[in-house]
Structures are given as C-alpha cells and as structure tokens.
Coordinates of C-alpha atoms and ligand atoms in Angstrom, one line a residue:
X15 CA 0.0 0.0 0.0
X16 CA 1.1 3.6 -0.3
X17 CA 2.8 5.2 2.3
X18 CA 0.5 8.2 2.0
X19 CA -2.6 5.5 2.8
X20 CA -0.8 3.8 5.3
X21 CA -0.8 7.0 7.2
X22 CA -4.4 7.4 6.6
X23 CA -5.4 4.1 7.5
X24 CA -3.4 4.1 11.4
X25 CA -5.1 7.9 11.3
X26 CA -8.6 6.2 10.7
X27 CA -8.2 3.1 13.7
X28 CA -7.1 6.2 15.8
X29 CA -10.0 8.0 15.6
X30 CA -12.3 5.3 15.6
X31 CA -10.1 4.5 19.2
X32 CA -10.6 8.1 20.7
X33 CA -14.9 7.7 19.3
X34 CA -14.8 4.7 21.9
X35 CA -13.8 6.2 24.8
X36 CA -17.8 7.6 24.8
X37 CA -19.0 4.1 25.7
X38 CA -16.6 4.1 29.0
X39 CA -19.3 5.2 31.6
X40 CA -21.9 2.4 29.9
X41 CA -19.0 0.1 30.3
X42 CA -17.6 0.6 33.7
X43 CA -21.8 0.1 35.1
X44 CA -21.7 -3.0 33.5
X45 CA -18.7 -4.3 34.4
X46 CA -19.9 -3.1 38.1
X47 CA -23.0 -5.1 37.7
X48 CA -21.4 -8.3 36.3
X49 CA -18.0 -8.7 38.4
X50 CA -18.7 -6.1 41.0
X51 CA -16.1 -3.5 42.8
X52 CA -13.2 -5.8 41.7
X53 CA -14.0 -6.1 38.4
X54 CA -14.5 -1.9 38.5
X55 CA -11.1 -1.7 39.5
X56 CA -9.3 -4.2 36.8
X57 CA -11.3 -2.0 34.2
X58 CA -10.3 1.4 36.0
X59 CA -6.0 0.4 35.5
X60 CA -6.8 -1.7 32.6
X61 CA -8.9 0.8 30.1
X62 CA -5.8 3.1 30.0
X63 CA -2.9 1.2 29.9
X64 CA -4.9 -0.5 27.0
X65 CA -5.2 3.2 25.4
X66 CA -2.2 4.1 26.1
X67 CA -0.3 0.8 24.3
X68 CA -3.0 1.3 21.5
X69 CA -2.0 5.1 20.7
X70 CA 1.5 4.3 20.9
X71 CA 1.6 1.6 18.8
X72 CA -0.3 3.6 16.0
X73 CA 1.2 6.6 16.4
X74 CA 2.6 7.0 13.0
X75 CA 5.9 7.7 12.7
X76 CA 5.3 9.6 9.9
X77 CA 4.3 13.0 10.1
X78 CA 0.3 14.0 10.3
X79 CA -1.0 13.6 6.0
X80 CA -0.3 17.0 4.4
X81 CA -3.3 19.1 3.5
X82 CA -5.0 17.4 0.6
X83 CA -3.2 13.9 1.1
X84 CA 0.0 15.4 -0.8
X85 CA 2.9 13.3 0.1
X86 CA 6.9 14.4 0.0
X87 CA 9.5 12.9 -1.1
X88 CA 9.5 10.1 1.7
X89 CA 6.2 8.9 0.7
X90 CA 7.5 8.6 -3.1
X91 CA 10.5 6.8 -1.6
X92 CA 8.4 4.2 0.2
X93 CA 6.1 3.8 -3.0
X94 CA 8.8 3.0 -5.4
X95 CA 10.6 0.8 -3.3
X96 CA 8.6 -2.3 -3.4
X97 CA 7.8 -2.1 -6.8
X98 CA 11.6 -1.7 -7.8
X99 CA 12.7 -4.6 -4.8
X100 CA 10.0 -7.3 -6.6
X101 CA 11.0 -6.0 -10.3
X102 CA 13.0 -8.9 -10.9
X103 CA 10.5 -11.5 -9.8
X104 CA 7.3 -10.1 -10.7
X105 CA 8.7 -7.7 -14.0
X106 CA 6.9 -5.0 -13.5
X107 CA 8.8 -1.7 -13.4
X108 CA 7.6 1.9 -13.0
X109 CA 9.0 5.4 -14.0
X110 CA 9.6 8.4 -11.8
X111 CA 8.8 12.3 -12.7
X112 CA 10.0 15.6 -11.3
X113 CA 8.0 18.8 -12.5
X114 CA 10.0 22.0 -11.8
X115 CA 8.5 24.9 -12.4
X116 CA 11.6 26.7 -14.2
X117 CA 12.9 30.4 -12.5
X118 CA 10.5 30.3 -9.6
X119 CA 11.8 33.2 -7.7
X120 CA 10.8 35.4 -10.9
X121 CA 7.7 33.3 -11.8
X122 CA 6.2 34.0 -8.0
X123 CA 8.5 35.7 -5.7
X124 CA 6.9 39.0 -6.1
X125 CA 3.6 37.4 -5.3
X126 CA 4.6 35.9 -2.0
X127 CA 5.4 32.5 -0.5
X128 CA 1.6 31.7 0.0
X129 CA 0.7 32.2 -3.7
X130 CA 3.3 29.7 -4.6
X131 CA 2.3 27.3 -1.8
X132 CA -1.4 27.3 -3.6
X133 CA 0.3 27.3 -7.5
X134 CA 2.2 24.0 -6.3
X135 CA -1.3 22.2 -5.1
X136 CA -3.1 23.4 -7.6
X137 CA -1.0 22.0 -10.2
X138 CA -0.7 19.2 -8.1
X139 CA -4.3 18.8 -7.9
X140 CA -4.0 19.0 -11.8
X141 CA -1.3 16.5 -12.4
X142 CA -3.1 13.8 -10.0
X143 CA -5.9 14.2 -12.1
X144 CA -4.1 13.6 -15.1
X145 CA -2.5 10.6 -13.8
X146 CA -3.7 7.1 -13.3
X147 CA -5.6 5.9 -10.5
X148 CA -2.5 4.1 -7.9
X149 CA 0.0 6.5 -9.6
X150 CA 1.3 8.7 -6.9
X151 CA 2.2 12.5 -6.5
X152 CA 4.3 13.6 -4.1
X153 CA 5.6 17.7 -3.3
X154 CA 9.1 17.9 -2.9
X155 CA 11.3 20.1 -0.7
X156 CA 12.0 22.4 -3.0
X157 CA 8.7 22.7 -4.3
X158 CA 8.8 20.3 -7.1
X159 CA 6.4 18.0 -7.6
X160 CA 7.2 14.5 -8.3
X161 CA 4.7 11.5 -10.1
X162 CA 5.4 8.1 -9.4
X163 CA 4.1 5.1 -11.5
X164 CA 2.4 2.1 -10.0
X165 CA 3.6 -0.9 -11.3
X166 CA 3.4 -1.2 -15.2
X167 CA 4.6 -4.6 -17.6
X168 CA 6.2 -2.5 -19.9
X169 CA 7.6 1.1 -20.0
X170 CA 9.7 2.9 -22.6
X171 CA 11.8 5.9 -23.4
X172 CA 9.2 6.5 -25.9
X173 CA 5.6 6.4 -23.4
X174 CA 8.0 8.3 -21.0
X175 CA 8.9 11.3 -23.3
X176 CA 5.0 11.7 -23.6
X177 CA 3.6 11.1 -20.9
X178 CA 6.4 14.4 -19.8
X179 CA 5.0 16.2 -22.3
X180 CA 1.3 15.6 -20.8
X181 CA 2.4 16.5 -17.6
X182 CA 3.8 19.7 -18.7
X183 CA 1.2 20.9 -20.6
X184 CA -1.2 19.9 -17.0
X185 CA 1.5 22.2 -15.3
X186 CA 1.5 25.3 -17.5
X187 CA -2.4 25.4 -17.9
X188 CA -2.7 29.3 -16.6
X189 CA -4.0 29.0 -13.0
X190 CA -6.0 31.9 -11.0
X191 CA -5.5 32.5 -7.9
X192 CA -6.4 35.8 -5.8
X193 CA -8.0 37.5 -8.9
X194 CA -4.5 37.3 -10.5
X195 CA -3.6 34.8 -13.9
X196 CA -0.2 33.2 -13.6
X197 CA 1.1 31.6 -16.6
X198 CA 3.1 28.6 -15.1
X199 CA 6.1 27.3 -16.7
X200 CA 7.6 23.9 -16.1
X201 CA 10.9 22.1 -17.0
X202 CA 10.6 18.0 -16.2
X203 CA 13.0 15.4 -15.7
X204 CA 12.5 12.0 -15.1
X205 CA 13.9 8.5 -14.7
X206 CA 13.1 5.2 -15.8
X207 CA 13.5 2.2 -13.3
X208 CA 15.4 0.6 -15.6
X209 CA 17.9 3.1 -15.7
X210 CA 17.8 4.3 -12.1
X211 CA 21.8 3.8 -10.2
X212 CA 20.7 1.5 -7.8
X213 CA 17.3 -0.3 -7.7
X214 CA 15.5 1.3 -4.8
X215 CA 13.2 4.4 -4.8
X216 CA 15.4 7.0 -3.0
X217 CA 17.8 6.2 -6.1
X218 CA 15.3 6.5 -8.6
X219 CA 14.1 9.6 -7.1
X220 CA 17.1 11.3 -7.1
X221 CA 17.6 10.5 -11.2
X222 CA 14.6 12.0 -11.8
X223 CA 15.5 15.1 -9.6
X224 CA 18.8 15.2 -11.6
X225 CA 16.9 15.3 -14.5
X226 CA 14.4 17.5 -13.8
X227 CA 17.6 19.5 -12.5
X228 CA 19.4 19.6 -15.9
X229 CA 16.0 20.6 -17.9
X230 CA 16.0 24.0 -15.9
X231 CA 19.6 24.5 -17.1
X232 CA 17.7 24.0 -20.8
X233 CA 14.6 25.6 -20.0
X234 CA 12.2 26.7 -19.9
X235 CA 9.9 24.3 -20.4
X236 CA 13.1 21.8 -21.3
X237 CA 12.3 17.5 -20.4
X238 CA 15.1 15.4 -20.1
X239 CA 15.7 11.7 -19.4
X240 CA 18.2 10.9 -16.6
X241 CA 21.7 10.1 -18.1
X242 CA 24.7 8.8 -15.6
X243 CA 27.1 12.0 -16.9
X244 CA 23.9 14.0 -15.8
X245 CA 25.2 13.7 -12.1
X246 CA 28.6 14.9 -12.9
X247 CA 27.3 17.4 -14.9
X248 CA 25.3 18.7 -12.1
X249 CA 28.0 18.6 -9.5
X250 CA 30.2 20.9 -12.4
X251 CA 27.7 22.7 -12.6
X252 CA 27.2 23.2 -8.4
X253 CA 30.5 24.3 -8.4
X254 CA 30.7 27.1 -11.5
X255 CA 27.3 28.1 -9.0
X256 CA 29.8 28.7 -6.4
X257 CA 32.3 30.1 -8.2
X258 CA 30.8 32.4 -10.4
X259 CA 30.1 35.6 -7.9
X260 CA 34.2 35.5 -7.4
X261 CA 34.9 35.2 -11.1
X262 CA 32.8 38.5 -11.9
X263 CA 34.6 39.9 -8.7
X264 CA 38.1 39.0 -9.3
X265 CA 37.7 40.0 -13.3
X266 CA 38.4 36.0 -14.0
X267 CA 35.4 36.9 -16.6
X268 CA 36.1 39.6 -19.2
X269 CA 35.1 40.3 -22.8
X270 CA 37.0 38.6 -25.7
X271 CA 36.8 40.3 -29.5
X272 CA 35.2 38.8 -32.9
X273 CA 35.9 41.1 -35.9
X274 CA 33.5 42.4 -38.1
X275 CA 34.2 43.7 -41.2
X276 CA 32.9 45.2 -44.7
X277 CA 32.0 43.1 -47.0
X278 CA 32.8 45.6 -49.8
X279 CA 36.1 46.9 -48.7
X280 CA 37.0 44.0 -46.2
X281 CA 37.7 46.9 -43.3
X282 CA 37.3 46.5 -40.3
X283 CA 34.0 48.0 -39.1
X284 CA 34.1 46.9 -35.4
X285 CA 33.7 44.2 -32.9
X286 CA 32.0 41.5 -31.1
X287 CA 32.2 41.3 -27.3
X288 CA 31.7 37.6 -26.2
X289 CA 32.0 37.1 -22.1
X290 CA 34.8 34.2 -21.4
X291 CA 35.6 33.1 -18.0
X292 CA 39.5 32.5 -17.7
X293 CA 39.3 29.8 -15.0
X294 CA 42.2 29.4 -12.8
X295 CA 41.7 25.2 -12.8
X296 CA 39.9 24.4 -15.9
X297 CA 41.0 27.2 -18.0
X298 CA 38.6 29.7 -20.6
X299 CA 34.8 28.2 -20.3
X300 CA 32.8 29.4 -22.8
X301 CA 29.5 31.4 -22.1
X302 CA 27.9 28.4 -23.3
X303 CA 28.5 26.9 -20.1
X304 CA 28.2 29.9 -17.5
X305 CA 25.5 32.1 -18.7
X306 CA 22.6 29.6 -17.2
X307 CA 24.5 29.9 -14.1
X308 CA 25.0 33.3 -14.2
X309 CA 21.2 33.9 -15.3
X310 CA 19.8 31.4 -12.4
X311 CA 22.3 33.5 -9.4
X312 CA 20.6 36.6 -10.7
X313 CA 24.0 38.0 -11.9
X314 CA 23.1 39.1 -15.5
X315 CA 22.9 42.9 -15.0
X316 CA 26.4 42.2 -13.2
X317 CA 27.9 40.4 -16.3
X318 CA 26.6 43.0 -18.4
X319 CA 28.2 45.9 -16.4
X320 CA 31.3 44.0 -16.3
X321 CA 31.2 43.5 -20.5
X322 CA 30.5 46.8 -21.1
X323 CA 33.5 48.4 -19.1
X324 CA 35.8 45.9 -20.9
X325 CA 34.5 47.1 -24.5
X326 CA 34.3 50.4 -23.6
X327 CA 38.0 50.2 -22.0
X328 CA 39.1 48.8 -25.0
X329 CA 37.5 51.6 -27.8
X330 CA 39.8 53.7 -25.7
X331 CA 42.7 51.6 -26.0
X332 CA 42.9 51.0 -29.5
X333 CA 42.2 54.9 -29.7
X334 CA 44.9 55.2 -28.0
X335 CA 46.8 53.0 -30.2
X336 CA 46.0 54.6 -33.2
X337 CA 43.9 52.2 -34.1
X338 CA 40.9 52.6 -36.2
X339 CA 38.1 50.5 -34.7
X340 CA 34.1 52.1 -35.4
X341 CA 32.3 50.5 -33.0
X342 CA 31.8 47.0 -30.5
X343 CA 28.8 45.6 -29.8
X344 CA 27.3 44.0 -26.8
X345 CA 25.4 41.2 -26.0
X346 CA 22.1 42.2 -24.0
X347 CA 20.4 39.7 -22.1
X348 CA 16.7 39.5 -21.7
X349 CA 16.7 40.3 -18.0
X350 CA 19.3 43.0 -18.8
X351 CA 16.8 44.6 -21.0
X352 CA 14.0 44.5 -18.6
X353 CA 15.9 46.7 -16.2
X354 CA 14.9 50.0 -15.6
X355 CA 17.3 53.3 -17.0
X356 CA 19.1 51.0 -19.2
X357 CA 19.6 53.4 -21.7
X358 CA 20.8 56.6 -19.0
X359 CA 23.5 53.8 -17.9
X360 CA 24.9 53.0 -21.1
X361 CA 25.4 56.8 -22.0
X362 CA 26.1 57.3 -18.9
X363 CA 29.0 55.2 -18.9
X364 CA 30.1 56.4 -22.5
X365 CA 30.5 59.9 -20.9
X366 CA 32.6 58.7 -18.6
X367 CA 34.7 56.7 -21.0
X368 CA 34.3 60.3 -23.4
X369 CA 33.2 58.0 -26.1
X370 CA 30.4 58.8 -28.8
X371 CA 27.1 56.9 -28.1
X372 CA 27.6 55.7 -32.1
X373 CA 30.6 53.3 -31.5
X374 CA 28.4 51.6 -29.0
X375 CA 26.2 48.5 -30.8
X376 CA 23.7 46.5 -28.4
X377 CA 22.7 42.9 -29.7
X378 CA 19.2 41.9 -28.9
X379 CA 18.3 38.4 -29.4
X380 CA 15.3 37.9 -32.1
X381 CA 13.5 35.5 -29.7
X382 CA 13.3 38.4 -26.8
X383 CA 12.0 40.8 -29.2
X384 CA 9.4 38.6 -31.1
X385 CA 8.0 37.8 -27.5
X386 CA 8.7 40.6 -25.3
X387 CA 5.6 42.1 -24.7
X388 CA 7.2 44.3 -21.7
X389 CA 6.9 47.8 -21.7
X390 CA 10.4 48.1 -20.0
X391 CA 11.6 45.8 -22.9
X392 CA 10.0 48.7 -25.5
X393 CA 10.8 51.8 -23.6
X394 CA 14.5 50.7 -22.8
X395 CA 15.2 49.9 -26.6
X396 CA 13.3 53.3 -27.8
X397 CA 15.2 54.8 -25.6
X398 CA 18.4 53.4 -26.5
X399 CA 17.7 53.9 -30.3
X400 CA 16.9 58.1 -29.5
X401 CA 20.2 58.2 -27.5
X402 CA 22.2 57.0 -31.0
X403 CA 23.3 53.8 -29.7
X404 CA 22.7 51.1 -33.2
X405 CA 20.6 48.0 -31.8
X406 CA 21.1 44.5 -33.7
X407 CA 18.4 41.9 -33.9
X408 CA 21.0 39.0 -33.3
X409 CA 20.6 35.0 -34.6
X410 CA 17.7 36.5 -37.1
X411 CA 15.9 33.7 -38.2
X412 CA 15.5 31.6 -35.5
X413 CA 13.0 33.3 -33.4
X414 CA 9.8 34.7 -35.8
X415 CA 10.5 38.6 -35.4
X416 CA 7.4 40.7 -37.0
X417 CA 8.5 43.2 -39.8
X418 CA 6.3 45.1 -37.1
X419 CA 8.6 44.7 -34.0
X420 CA 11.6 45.3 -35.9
X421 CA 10.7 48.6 -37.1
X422 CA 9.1 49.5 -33.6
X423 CA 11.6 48.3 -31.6
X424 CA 14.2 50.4 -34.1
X425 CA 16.6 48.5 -35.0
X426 CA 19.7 49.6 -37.3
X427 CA 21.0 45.6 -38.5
X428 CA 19.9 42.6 -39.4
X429 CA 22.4 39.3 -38.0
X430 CA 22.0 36.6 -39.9
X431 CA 21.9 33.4 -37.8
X432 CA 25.2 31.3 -38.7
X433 CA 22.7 28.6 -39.7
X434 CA 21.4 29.9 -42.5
X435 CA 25.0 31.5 -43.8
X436 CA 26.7 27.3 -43.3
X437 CA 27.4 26.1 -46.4
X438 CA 25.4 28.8 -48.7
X439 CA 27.7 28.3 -51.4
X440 CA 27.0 24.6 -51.9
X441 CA 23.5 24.7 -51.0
X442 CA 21.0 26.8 -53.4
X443 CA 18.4 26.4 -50.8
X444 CA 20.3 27.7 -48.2
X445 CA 21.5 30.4 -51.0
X446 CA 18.1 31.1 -51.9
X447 CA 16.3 31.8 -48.4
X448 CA 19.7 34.3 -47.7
X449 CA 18.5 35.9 -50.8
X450 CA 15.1 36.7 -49.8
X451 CA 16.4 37.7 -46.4
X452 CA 18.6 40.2 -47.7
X453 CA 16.0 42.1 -50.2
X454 CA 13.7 42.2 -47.4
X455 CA 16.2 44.5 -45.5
X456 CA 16.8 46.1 -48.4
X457 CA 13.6 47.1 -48.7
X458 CA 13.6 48.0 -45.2
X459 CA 16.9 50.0 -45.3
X460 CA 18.1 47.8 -42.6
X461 CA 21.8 46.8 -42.7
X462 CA 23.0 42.9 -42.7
X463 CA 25.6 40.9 -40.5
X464 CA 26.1 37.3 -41.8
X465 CA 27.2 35.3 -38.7
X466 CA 29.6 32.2 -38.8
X467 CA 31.3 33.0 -41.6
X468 CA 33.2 30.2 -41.9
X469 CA 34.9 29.5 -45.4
X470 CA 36.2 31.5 -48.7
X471 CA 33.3 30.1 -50.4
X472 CA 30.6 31.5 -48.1
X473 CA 32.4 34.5 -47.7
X474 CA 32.5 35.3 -51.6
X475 CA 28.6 34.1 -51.9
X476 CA 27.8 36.8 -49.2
X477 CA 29.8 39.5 -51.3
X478 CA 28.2 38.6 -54.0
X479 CA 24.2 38.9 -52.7
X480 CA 24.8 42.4 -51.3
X481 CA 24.7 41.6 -47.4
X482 CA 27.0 44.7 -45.7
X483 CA 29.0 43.1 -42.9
X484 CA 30.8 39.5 -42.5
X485 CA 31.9 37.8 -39.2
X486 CA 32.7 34.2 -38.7
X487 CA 36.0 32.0 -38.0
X488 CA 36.6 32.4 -41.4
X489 CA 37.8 35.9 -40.9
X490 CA 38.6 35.5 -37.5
X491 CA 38.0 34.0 -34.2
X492 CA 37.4 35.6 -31.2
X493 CA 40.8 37.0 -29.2
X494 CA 41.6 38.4 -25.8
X495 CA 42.1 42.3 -25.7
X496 CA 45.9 41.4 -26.0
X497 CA 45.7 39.7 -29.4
X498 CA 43.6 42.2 -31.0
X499 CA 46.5 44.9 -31.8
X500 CA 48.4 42.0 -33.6
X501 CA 45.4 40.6 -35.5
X502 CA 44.4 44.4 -36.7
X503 CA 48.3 45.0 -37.9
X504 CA 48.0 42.2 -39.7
X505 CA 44.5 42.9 -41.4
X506 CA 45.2 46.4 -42.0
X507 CA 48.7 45.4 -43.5
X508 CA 47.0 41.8 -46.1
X509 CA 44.8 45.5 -47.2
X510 CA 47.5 47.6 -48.0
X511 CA 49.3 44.8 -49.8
X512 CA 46.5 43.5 -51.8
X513 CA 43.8 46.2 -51.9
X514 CA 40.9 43.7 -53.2
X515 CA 41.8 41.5 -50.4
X516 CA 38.8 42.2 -48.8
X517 CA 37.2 39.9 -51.8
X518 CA 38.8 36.9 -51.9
X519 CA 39.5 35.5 -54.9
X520 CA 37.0 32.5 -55.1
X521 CA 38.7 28.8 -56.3
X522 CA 38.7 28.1 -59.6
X523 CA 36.2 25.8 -60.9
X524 CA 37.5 22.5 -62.9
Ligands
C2E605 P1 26.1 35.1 -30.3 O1 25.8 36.4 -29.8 O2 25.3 34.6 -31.5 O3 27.7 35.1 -30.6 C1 28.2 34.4 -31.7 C2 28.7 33.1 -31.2 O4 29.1 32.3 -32.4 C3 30.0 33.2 -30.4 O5 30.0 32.1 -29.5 C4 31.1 33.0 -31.4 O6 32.3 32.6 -30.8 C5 30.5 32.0 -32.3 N1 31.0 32.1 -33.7 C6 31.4 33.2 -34.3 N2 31.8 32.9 -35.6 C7 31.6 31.5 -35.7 C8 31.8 30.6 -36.8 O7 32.3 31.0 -37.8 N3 31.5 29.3 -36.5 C9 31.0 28.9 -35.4 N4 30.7 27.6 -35.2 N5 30.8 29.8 -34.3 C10 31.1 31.1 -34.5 P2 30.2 32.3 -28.0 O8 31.3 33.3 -27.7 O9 30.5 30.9 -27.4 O10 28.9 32.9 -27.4 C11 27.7 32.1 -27.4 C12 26.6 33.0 -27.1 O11 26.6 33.4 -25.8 C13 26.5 34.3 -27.9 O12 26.0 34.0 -29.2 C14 25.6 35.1 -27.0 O13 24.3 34.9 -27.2 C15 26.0 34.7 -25.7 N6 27.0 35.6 -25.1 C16 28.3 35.7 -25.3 N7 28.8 36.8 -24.5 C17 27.7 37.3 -23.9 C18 27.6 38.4 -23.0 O14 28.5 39.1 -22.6 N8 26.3 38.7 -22.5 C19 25.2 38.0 -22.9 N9 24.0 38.3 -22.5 N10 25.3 36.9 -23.8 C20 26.6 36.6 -24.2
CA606 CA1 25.6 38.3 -30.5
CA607 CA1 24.3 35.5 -33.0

C-alpha cells in the first residue's frame, strides 16, 4: 500500500479508538453489575494502559498527512521501493517524474510564498488528475512535484517522453488565484527504473530530480531523461554556482573580441564582445556553459556591467593605439533589457569613457523581441535607439521577429543566424532563403551581419548577394584584448598589400 494510505489508514483506527472512549461510563456500570467492585477496579488500571499501548503503537511515525493527502518525497521513496525490490521477480517496473517549475523566484517571488504554496497544489491537484488511478504524487522540498508510477509490464523511453510532455502541458495550464492569472512554466525530468543507479526508490528519485535539474539549465519548459554524466554534470555545474560571484569579482570573466568587417572593402568595421571566464583550474569556459548559471544566481545585469566596461576600455585603447576601430557591440540579455534606465546607464558610462554613443552597438536576441511584450523591454530599446546607440536583432531567423517589431523596436541591422549562412555556397536552398532575407532588409533599409562565416566560399557568396558586414571563423576568431592589436596590424597590412583583399578571390572551378 502507499505510504501516504498507510498513514491514513493508522489515522482512521485512531479515531475510531478516541470515538470509543464515549461508551466508557456504559461500560464501567456493566462491568460493576457483572464482576462487582473488583472487576471496576481491573477495568479502571486496565482501560488506560490499554489506550495508552494502542495510541503508541499507531502513532505514525510519519508526520500528520499533508493538506489534501499530498505526500513528499519520503512517501515517493516508500512507493517506489517495493515495486523496484520485486522487479525482478514479478517484471513490472515503473518510472519516476520531477516537474520543476523553471525560475521560480521570478515566476512568484513578487507574489509571496503563500501564492506559490497554492500554485504547487493546484498544479498538483492537476497533475493527480491527469494521472492514473494508484499513480502517486508527491511535493518535494524544493517545491517540485514528483509523479510516481504504479507498477506497469512494460515502460519505454518513448511512453515516458510523452507522458512528460502531458504532464507539462497539465502544469502550465494558466491557473488563478487571488483574482490574478499566472502563466506557469515547467521544466521536467524523469527517470526510468530501468535506468535508475541503484534499484531502490530513494535512487530512482534522485535520477529524476537530476533530470528535472538539468531541464531547468535548458529551459524553460526543457524534459530530459536521466543520463549517468547527468550527475557529474550537475555537480560541475554546483560548483561554477559557487564560483561564479568571485569570477565576476576578481575579473576572472572579461570580454574577448570577434571582428566584423565590410563586405565591400574588407575593413574592419568593429567588434564583437563575447564574455569568457579565464578559470584558474579548468582554464577559458565558454558562455555556453556559464551564462545559465549566471542567469539562475541573478547575476546578468552584473555580467553585463562587467562586459560593457571591458569594451568600452578597449575603444579607448585601440584609440589610444592609433587604431581605427568604429564600434563594439554587446550582447544584451533579456533580464538586462528589462531593467529599468538602461539606456541613462549606457550613456552614462560612454561619458565617462568620453566615447560617442555611435561606437556603441547593443545585440538583442530575435526570440526576446518577437516575444517581449514588456513595456520596459520597448521603452528601454526606444530609448536606446533616441540616444544613438545602433541595436542588432541577433541570430535573425530563428526566433519569428514581426517586420512590425523590428521597425518598432528600431533597429539599425539585421544578424543573420550562422545557420542559414553554413554552407550557402553549396546549397541553393540555403543560398536562396539568404536571398530573400537580404532584399527584405533592403527594402527596409536595414543593414546585414552574416554570422559564422566560416569558409572563402561563403564568404564570396555573401559578397556577391549584397549583405553589408561579415563575421565568422573564417575571418577570425574571437581574441583576448591582447591579441587584438596583432590581429588588426596584420588585417590592415594583407589590405594595404593587396587592396581587393577584402574579396577573396574564389577557387577556380575544374
Ligand atoms: P552570439 O551572440 O550569437 O555570438 C556568436 C557566437 O558564435 C559566439 O559564441 C562566437 O564565438 C560564435 N561564432 C562566431 N563565428 C563563428 C563561426 O564561424 N562558426 C561557429 N561555429 N561559431 C562562430 P560564444 O562566444 O560561445 O557565445 C555564445 C553565445 O553566448 C553568444 O551567441 C551570445 O548569445 C552569448 N553571449 C556571449 N557573450 C555574452 C555576454 O557578454 N552577454 C550575454 N548576455 N550573452 C553573451
Ligand atoms: Ca551576438
Ligand atoms: Ca548571433
């Protein structure tokens, strides 16, 4: 039986105990009138030690049931284990889900604890519903919920992956509570027996938790099946979490540089900031691997302040230098944009550096703008568009940007995302949709940045359809500040030498 009924049932013979002690009085004249005083006295020292042993023994040792009969995790523990202990004999196995609900401290902090409290039994009540009857669901500490399955014959990767996907779409049905709507989004990981580390429930458990842990890092709304390399994954990624508030402190992260350059002249028109964290023990991590981390510690405006005072320290450096370099550009994040006086702290900061708000670039991801309806979102990008900063819609393509948005939200160029530029000159189609992607800005007036420029031959195709500005490992990869004095020599020099280098000759055919 469930652990969650067993608690029910010893809560059930305890009542029906204490209703009992009503028929006392009737009891202790009868005994009087059967057995006498004697008998009166056995029943008076007998009827509570008998009480007594009775409550004691059924005392649960388990805590009172929870409002509503939900469980935690110690109820799921006790569930799964029989049914993975008699897998072998009776083969039978079972599966075991965690439903996270992906950034809660944004998704409900500002409504209080006690919102959150009814969001999580709500979509408990939800998922119970949605499960079948003997499947248990259980509210974790951290206010996860976790679905275990009863004993099933047969249960694959496959009816796993969908039955996530049921769950989730349960979970981020928009609930109201208190007058206000919340939108709930959910990452989910889970864990086949099968595959669990050890065959016993706290084991399976903690797969799925791992799981569930490593589809927030992807969310939101990420599922993911437990994988062993999952664990150490986690533990990396525990300790980056540690690190990561020292690293922005002790400048371990700082801006590296991508060119960017003309297509038609092949000069260099500015560059790229992209945040690398020199490690001392496991050397430069990519932002691949930190940015979740820094996102999840709340640490994005920090990053940002941190990559904007290395780009701006190096415009003056290579003015210094006598180097001629128009402008960098910046990556924004989403929760960056949403802060309030954005734009008065990016000019604010090019005063201070004595810089001219036009060799400033931001980057704004397509996907924020195609779904940003926040009016910080708009008013911070107006605002930084009036000031003269340029804004870039970056990885254009991938995330449905209305012609609308892009003229609202001002934007100056176009990035074309690197998969659309691989391999254009081998691939008509990809050729083709490049094409129609540079007319339309054309048409626009907006300006074009292919992305992940790789090879001459992608590099000559872009020349050719008329797209302004080329960056990719093809013309270089990103440096540290150091290298970038060498690398623009060098450029500036291969132009000076061979004026049309900035076409490159494309390979002779046959
Ligand atoms: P992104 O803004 O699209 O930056 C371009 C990414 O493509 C960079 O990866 C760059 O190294 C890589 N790349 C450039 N040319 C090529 C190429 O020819 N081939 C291939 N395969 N890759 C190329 P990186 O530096 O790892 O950055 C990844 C993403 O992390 C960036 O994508 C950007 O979204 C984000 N990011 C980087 N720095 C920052 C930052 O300071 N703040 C924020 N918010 N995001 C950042
Ligand atoms: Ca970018
Ligand atoms: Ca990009």
């Amino acid at each position: 039986m469930a652990p969650i009924k067993r608690v029910w049932e010893k809560g059930r013979v305890l009542r029906a105990a204490a209703e009992a002690m009503v028929l006392l009085p009737a009891l202790s004249l009868l005994t009087f009138w059967v057995g006498g005083e004697t008998a009166l006295v056995v029943l008076a020292v007998l009827a509570p030690a008998v009480w007594l042993a009775l409550s004691s023994s059924l005392r649960p040792s388990e805590p009172v049931p929870p409002p509503r009969g939900l469980g935690g995790a110690e109820d799921m523990v006790g569930f799964l284990d029989p049914i993975l202990r008699d897998m072998p004999i009776k083969g039978r196995t079972t599966a075991c889900f965690v439903i996270s609900f992906d950034d809660p401290a944004r998704q409900f902090d500002r409504h209080g604890q006690a919102l959150r409290d009814q969001v999580v039994l709500r979509t408990a009540e939800r998922l119970s519903a949605a499960v079948r009857e003997g499947d248990l669901v259980v509210r974790l500490a951290d206010g996860s919920l976790a679905v275990g399955l009863s004993a099933v014959r047969r249960y694959d990767l496959e009816t796993a992956v969908q039955m996530a996907t049921r769950l989730r779409s349960e979970a981020i049905v928009p609930i109201v509570v208190d007058a206000l709507t919340l939108h709930p989004s959910v990452s989910v990981g889970f864990c086949l027996a099968e595959r669990a580390p050890a065959p016993k429930g706290s084991s399976l458990l903690d797969a799925a938790c791992i799981a569930a842990d490593e589809a927030l890092f992807h969310g939101p709304g990420a599922i993911r099946a437990f994988q062993p390399d999952m664990s150490r994954r986690r533990a990396d990624r525990v300790l980056l979490r540690q690190g990561v508030q020292k690293a922005l402190d002790e400048g371990q992260i700082r801006p590296w540089f991508q060119p960017q350059i003309c297509a038609d002249t092949g000069r260099l028109s500015g560059f790229e900031a992209l945040a690398r964290w020199h490690h001392p023990e496991r050397g430069i991590i990519s932002p691949a691997d930190f940015l979740p981390v820094i996102e999840e510690a709340g640490l994005s405006e920090r990053l940002g302040d941190v990559i904007l005072y290395g780009a701006l320290a190096a415009l003056n450096r290579w003015d210094q230098a006598g180097f001629a370099v128009p402008q960098v550009s910046i990556n924004l994040s989403a929760s960056e944009l949403r802060a309030p006086g954005l734009a008065n702290k990016l000019s604010w900061e090019m005063d201070r550096f004595g810089l001219d708000r036009s060799r400033l670039t931001v980057e704004v991801l397509e996907t924020v703008t195609a779904t940003s309806e926040d009016d910080q979102v708009i008013a911070n990008l107006a605002a930084i568009a009036k000031m003269g900063f340029g804004i870039d819609l970056d990885d254009f393509g991938t995330g449905q940007a209305s012609i609308g948005n892009i003229r609202r939200f001002s934007i100056r160029r176009i990035k074309i995302d690197r998969s659309f530029v691989t391999h254009i000159d081998t691939d008509p189609e990809q050729k083709k949709v490049v094409a129609a992607i540079l007319m339309l800005c054309d048409q626009l007036g907006l300006q074009t940045v292919a992305e992940g420029v790789e090879t001459p031959g992608e590099r000559v195709v872009l020349e050719q359809l008329g797209c302004s500005f080329l960056q990719g490992f093809g013309i270089a990869r990103p440096m540290a500040m150091e290298e970038t004095f060498s690398w623009i020599e060098r450029a500036e020099a291969a132009l000076q030498a061979k004026p049309a280098l900035g076409r490159i000759i494309p390979p002779r055919q046959g």
